[in-house]
GROMACS .gro file of C-alpha atoms in nm:
model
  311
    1UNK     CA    1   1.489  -1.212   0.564
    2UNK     CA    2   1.352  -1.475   0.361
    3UNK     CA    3   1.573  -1.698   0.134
    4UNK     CA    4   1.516  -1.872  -0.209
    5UNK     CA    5   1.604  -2.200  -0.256
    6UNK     CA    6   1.940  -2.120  -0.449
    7UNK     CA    7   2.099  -1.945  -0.135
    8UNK     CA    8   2.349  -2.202  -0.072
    9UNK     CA    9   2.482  -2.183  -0.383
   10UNK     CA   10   2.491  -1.774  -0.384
   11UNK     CA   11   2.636  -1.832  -0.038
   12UNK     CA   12   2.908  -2.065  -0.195
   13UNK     CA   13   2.983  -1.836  -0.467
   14UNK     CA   14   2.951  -1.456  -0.403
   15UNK     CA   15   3.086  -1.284  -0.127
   16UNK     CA   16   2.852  -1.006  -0.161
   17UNK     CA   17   2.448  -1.082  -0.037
   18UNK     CA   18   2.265  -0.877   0.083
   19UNK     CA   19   1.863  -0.795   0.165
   20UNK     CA   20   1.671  -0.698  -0.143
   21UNK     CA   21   1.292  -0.710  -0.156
   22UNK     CA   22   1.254  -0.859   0.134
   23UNK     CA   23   1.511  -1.202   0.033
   24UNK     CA   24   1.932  -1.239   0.065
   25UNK     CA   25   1.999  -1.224  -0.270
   26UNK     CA   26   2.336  -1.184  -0.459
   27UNK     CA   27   2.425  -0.791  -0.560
   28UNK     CA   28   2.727  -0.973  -0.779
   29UNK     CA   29   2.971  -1.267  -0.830
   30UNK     CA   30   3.233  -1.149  -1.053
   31UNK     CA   31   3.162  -0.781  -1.071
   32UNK     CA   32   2.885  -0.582  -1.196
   33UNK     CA   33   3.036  -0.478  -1.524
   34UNK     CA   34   3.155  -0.812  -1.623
   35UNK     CA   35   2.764  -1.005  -1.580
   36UNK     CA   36   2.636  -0.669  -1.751
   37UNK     CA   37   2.839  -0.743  -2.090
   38UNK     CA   38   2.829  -1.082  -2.057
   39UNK     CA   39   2.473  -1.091  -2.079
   40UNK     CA   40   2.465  -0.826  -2.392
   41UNK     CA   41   2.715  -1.094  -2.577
   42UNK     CA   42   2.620  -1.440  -2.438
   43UNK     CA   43   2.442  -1.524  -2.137
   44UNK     CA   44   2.377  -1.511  -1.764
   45UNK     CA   45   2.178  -1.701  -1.553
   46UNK     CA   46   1.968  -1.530  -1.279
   47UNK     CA   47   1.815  -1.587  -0.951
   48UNK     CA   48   1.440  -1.490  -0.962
   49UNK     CA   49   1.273  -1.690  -0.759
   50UNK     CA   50   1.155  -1.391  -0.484
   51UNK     CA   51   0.963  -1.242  -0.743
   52UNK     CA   52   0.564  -1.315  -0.641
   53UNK     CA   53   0.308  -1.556  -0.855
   54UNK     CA   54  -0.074  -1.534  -0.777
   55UNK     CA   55  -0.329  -1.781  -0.919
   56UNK     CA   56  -0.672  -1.698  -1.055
   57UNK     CA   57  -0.904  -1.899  -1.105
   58UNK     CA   58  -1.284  -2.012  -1.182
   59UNK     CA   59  -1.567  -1.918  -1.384
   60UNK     CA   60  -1.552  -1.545  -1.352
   61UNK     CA   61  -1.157  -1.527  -1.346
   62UNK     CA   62  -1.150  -1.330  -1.677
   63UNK     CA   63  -1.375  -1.055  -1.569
   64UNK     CA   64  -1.236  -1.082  -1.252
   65UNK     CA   65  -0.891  -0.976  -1.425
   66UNK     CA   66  -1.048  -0.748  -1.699
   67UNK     CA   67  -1.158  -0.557  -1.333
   68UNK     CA   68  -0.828  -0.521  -1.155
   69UNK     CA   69  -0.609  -0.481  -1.442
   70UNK     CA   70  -0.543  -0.180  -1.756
   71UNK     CA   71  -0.508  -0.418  -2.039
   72UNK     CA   72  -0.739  -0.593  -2.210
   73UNK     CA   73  -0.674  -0.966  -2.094
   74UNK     CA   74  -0.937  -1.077  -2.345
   75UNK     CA   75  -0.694  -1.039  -2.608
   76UNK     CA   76  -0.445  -1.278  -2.510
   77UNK     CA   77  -0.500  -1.659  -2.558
   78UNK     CA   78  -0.371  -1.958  -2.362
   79UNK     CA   79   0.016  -2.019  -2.362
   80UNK     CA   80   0.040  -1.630  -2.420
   81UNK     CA   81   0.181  -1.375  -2.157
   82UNK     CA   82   0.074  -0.980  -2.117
   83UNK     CA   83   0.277  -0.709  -1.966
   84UNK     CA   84  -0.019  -0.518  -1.775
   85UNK     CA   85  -0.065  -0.306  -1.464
   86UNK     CA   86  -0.255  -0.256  -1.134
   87UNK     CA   87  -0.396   0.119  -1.119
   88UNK     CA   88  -0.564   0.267  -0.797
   89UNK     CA   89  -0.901   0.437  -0.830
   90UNK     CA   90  -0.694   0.789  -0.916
   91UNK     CA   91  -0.495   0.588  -1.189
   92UNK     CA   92  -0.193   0.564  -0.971
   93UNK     CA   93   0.026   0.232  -1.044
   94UNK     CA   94  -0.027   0.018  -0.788
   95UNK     CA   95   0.233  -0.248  -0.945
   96UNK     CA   96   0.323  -0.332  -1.302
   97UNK     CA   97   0.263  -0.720  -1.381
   98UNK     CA   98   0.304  -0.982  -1.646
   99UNK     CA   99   0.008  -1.195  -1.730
  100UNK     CA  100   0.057  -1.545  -1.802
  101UNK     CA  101  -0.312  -1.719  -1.993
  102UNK     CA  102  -0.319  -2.092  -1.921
  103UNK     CA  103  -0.624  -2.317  -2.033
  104UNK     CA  104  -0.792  -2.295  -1.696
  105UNK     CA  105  -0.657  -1.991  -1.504
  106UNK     CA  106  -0.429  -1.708  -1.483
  107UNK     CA  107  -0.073  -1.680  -1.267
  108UNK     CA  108  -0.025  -1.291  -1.224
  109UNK     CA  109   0.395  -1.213  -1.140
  110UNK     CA  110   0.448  -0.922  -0.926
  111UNK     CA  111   0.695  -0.808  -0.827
  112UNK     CA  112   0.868  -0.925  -0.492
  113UNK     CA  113   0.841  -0.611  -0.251
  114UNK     CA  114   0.523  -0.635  -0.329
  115UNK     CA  115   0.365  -0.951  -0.269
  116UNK     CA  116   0.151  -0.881   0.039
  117UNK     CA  117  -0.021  -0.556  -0.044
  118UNK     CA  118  -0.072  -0.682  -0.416
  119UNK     CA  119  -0.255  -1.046  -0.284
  120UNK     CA  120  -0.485  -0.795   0.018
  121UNK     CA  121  -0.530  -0.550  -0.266
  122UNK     CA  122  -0.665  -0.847  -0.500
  123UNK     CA  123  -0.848  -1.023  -0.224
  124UNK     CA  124  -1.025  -0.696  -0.090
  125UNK     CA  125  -1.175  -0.682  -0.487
  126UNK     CA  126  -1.276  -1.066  -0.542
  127UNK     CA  127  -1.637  -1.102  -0.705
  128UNK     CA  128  -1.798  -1.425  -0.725
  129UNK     CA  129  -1.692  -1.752  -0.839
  130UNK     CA  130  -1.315  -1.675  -0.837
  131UNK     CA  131  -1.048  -1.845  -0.662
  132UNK     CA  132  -0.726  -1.652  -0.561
  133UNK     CA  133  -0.393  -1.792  -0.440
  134UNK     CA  134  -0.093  -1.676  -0.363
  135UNK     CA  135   0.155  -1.976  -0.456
  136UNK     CA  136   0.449  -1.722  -0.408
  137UNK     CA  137   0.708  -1.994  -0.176
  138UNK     CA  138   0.574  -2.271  -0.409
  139UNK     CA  139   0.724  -2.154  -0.738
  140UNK     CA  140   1.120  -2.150  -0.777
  141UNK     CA  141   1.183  -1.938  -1.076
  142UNK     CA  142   1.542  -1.882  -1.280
  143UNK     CA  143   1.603  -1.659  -1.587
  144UNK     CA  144   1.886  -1.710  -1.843
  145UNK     CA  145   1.904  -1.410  -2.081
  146UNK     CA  146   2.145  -1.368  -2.366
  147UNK     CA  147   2.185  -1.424  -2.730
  148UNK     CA  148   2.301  -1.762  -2.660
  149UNK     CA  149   2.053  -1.817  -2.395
  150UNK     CA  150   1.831  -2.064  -2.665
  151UNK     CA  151   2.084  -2.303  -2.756
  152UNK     CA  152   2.162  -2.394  -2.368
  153UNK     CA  153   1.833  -2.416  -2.290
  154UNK     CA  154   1.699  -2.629  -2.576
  155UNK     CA  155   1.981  -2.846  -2.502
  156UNK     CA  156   1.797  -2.983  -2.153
  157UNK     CA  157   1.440  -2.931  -2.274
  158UNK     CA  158   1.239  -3.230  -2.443
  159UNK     CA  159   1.031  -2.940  -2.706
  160UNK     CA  160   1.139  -2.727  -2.950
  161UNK     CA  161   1.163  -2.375  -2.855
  162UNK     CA  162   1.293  -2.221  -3.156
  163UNK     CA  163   0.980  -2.125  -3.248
  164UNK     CA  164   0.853  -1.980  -2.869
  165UNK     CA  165   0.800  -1.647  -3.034
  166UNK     CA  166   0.863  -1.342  -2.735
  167UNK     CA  167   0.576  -1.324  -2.469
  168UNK     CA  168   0.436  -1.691  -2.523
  169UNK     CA  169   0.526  -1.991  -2.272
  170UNK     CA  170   0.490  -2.332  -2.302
  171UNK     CA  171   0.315  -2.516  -1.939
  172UNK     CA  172   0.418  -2.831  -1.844
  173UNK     CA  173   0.753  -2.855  -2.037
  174UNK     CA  174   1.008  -3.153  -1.898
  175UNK     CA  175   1.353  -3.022  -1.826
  176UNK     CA  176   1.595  -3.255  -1.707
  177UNK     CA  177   1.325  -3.481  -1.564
  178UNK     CA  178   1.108  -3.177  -1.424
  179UNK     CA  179   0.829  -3.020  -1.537
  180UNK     CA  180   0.813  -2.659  -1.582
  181UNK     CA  181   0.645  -2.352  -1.743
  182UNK     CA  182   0.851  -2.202  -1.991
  183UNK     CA  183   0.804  -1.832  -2.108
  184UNK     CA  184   1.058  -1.613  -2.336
  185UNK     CA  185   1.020  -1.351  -2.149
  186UNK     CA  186   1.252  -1.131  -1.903
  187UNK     CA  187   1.389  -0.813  -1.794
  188UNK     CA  188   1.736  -0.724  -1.989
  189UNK     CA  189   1.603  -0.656  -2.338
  190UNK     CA  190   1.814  -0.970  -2.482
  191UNK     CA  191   1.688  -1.282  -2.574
  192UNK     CA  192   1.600  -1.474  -2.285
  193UNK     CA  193   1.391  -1.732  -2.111
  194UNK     CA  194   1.241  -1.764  -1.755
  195UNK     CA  195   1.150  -2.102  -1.604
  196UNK     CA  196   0.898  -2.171  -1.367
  197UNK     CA  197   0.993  -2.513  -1.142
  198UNK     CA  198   0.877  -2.634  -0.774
  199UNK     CA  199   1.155  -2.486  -0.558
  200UNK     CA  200   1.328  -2.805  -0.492
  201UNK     CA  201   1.401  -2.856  -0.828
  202UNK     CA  202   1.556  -2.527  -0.887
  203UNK     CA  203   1.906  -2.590  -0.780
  204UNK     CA  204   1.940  -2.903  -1.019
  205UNK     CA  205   1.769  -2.665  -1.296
  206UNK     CA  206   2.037  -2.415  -1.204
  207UNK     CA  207   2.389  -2.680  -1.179
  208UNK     CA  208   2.225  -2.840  -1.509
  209UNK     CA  209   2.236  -2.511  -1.676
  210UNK     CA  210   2.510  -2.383  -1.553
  211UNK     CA  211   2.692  -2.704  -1.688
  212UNK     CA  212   2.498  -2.711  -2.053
  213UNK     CA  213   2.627  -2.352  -2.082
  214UNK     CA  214   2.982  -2.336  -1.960
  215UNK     CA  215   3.122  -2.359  -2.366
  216UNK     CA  216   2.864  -2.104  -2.452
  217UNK     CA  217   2.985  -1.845  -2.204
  218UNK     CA  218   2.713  -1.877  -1.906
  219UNK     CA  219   2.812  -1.733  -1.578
  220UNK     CA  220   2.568  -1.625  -1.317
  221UNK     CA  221   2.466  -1.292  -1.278
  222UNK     CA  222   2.297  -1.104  -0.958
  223UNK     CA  223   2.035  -0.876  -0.887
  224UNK     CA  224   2.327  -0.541  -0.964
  225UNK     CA  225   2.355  -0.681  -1.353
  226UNK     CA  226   1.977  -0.760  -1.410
  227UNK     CA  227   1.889  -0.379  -1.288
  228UNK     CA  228   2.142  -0.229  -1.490
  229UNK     CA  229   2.033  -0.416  -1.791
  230UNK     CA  230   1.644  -0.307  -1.783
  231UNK     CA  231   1.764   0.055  -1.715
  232UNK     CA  232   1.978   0.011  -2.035
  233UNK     CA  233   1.652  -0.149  -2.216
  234UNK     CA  234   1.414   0.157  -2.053
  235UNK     CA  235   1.212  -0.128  -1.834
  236UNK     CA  236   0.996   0.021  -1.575
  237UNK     CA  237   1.101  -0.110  -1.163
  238UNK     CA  238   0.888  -0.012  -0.855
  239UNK     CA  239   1.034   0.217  -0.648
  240UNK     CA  240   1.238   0.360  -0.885
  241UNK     CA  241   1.028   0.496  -1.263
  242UNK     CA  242   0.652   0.454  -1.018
  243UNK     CA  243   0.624   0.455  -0.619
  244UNK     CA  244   0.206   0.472  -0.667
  245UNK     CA  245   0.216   0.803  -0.764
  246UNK     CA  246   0.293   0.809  -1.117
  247UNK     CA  247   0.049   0.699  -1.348
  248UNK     CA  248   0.107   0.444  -1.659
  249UNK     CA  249   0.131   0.734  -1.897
  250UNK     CA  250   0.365   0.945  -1.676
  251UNK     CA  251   0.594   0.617  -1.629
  252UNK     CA  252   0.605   0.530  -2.013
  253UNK     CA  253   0.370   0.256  -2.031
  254UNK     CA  254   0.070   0.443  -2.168
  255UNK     CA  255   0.080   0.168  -2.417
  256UNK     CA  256  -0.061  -0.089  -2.204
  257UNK     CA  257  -0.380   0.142  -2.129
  258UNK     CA  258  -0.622   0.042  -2.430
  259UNK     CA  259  -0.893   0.309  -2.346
  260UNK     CA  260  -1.051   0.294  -2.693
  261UNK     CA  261  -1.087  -0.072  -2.740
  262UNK     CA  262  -1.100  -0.243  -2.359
  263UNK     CA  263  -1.456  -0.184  -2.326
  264UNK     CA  264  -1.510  -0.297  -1.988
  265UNK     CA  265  -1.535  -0.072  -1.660
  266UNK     CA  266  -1.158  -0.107  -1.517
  267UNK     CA  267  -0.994   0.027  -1.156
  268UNK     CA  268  -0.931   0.357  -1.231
  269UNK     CA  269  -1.015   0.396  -1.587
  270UNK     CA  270  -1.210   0.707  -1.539
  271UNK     CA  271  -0.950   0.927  -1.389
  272UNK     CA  272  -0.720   0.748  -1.650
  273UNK     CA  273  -0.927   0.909  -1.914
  274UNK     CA  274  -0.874   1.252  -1.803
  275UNK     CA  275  -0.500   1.190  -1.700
  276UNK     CA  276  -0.422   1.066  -2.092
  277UNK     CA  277  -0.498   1.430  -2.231
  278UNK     CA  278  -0.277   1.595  -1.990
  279UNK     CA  279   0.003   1.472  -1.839
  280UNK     CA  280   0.191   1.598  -1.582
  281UNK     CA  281   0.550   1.453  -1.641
  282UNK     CA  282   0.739   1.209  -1.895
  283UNK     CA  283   0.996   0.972  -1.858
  284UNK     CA  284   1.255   0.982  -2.062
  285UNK     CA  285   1.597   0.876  -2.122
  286UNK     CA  286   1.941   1.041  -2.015
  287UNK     CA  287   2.248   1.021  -2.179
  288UNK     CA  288   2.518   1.097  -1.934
  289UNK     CA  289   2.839   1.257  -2.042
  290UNK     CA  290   3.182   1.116  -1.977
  291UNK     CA  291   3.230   1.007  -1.646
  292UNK     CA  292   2.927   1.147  -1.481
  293UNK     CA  293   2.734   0.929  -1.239
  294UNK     CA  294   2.310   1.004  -1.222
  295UNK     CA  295   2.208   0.857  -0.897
  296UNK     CA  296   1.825   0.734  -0.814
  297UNK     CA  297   1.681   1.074  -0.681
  298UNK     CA  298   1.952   1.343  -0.826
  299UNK     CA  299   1.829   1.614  -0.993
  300UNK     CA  300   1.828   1.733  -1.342
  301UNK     CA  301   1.876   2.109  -1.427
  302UNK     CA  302   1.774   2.280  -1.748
  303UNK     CA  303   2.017   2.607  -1.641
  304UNK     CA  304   1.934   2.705  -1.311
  305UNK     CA  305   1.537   2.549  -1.336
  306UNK     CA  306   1.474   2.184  -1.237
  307UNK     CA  307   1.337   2.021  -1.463
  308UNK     CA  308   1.311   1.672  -1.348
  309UNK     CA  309   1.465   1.391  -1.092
  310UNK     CA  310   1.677   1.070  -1.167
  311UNK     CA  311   1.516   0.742  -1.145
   0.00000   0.00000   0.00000
């Protein structure tokens, strides 16, 4: 199993690690329920460093991108990110993706238990004059997410981020000596920032955090929190709402599938087309009563017909 370079610290501080996408990462420190709330009212800081980065580059990077990806990447400009999507030939999701524009190049974030089969996938479909690398182990990267997740972080940053409106980032930011890319993005549905540093730099990113928010209510959070959090804010995960066989529209992100408008020839846009005007499931939202427990897989009855399964 692979480690970030924040283990020790997990190690040092929660009893309960275990292997998750591939990396020994913490489940939680305090308890799940506590970093949950916590997060809702003030802030938490997460590990996310196994998460994967790719860089694209050269000449032909933006068609290169409008190719492998569903949403128009020509309407984002630099220091903006895009949520977006990787969709087989039949329009199955291959992985959902955020986008990050920077004045040169792209960095595409996957997600972690799929690093290697996104990168061969990418590689097996690169046209001329584009340069792809996978700069996954070079990139440390921590989230803090909360409503007072600003005011600690502006507190060891050297720019103003009050006005970093929600999917933008700021490259080459200085915090606490370091420099670092600076998106508000993330994966709870608060306010929230995610910071991109070399991974030797992450742990004194982390303690400097951790001590800028300590009157603010910071505590660290682990991997537990953070996935009950984007359930609660109806955020997509692989393996869970799309295993490759859902498409964007069946896993509620039809949005990000500009079929009128992206004009150029896309992976899978042709089935896509067909899929959009009949759709074979819908994901949707439960709301459980009292004390019931919906596990990943159960199924859901209308009567004695099944009408759906639990993600």
């Amino acid at each position: 199993m692979k480690k970030t370079s924040l283990y020790e610290w997990h190690a040092s501080n929660s009893n309960n690690i275990v292997p998750f996408g591939g990396f020994l990462l913490p489940v939680y420190y305090s308890s799940i329920v506590e970093e949950h709330l916590n997060v809702r009212s003030k802030a938490g800081l997460f590990d996310v460093s196994h998460m994967g980065e790719f860089i694209i580059s050269g000449p032909a990077s933006e068609k290169f991108m409008q190719l492998v990806t569903i949403n128009d990447v020509s309407k984002i400009g630099s220091g903006q990110a895009q949520y977006n999507a990787m969709c087989d030939k039949n329009g199955g999701i291959i992985d959902d993706v955020i986008i990050y524009k920077k004045k040169n190049e792209f960095m595409m974030v996957v997600n972690a238990s799929n690093i290697d089969k996104n990168f061969d996938w990418l590689e097996s479909l690169l046209i001329e004059d584009v340069v792809l690398k996978n700069k996954s182990t070079d990139i440390g990267l921590i989230a803090i997410q909360g409503p007072s997740s600003r005011k600690i972080l502006q507190s060891l940053v050297n720019q103003d981020i009050s006005n970093l409106r929600f999917y933008h980032f700021i490259d080459g930011i200085d915090i606490i000596g370091n420099e670092a890319l600076i998106s508000r993005t993330g994966y709870t549905g608060e306010l929230g920032y995610e910071i991109w540093c070399h991974p030797k730099h992450a742990p004194e990113v982390w303690d400097k955090l951790m001590e800028a928010g300590k009157d603010d209510g910071l505590i660290p959070a682990g991997f537990a929190a953070l996935d009950k959090l984007r359930i609660e804010a109806g955020l997509i995960l692989f393996g869970n709402e799309f295993d490759g066989q859902q498409d964007p529209f069946e896993a509620g992100i039809g949005f990000a599938v500009p079929l009128k408008t992206k004009e150029e020839d896309f992976i899978g846009k042709k089935e896509l087309t067909k899929r959009k005007a009949n759709p074979q499931k819908k994901l949707v939202g439960l709301e459980l009563i009292g004390k019931e427990i919906a596990g990943h897989g159960d199924c859901v009855h209308i009567g004695r017909s099944q009408v759906g399964i639990v993600t």
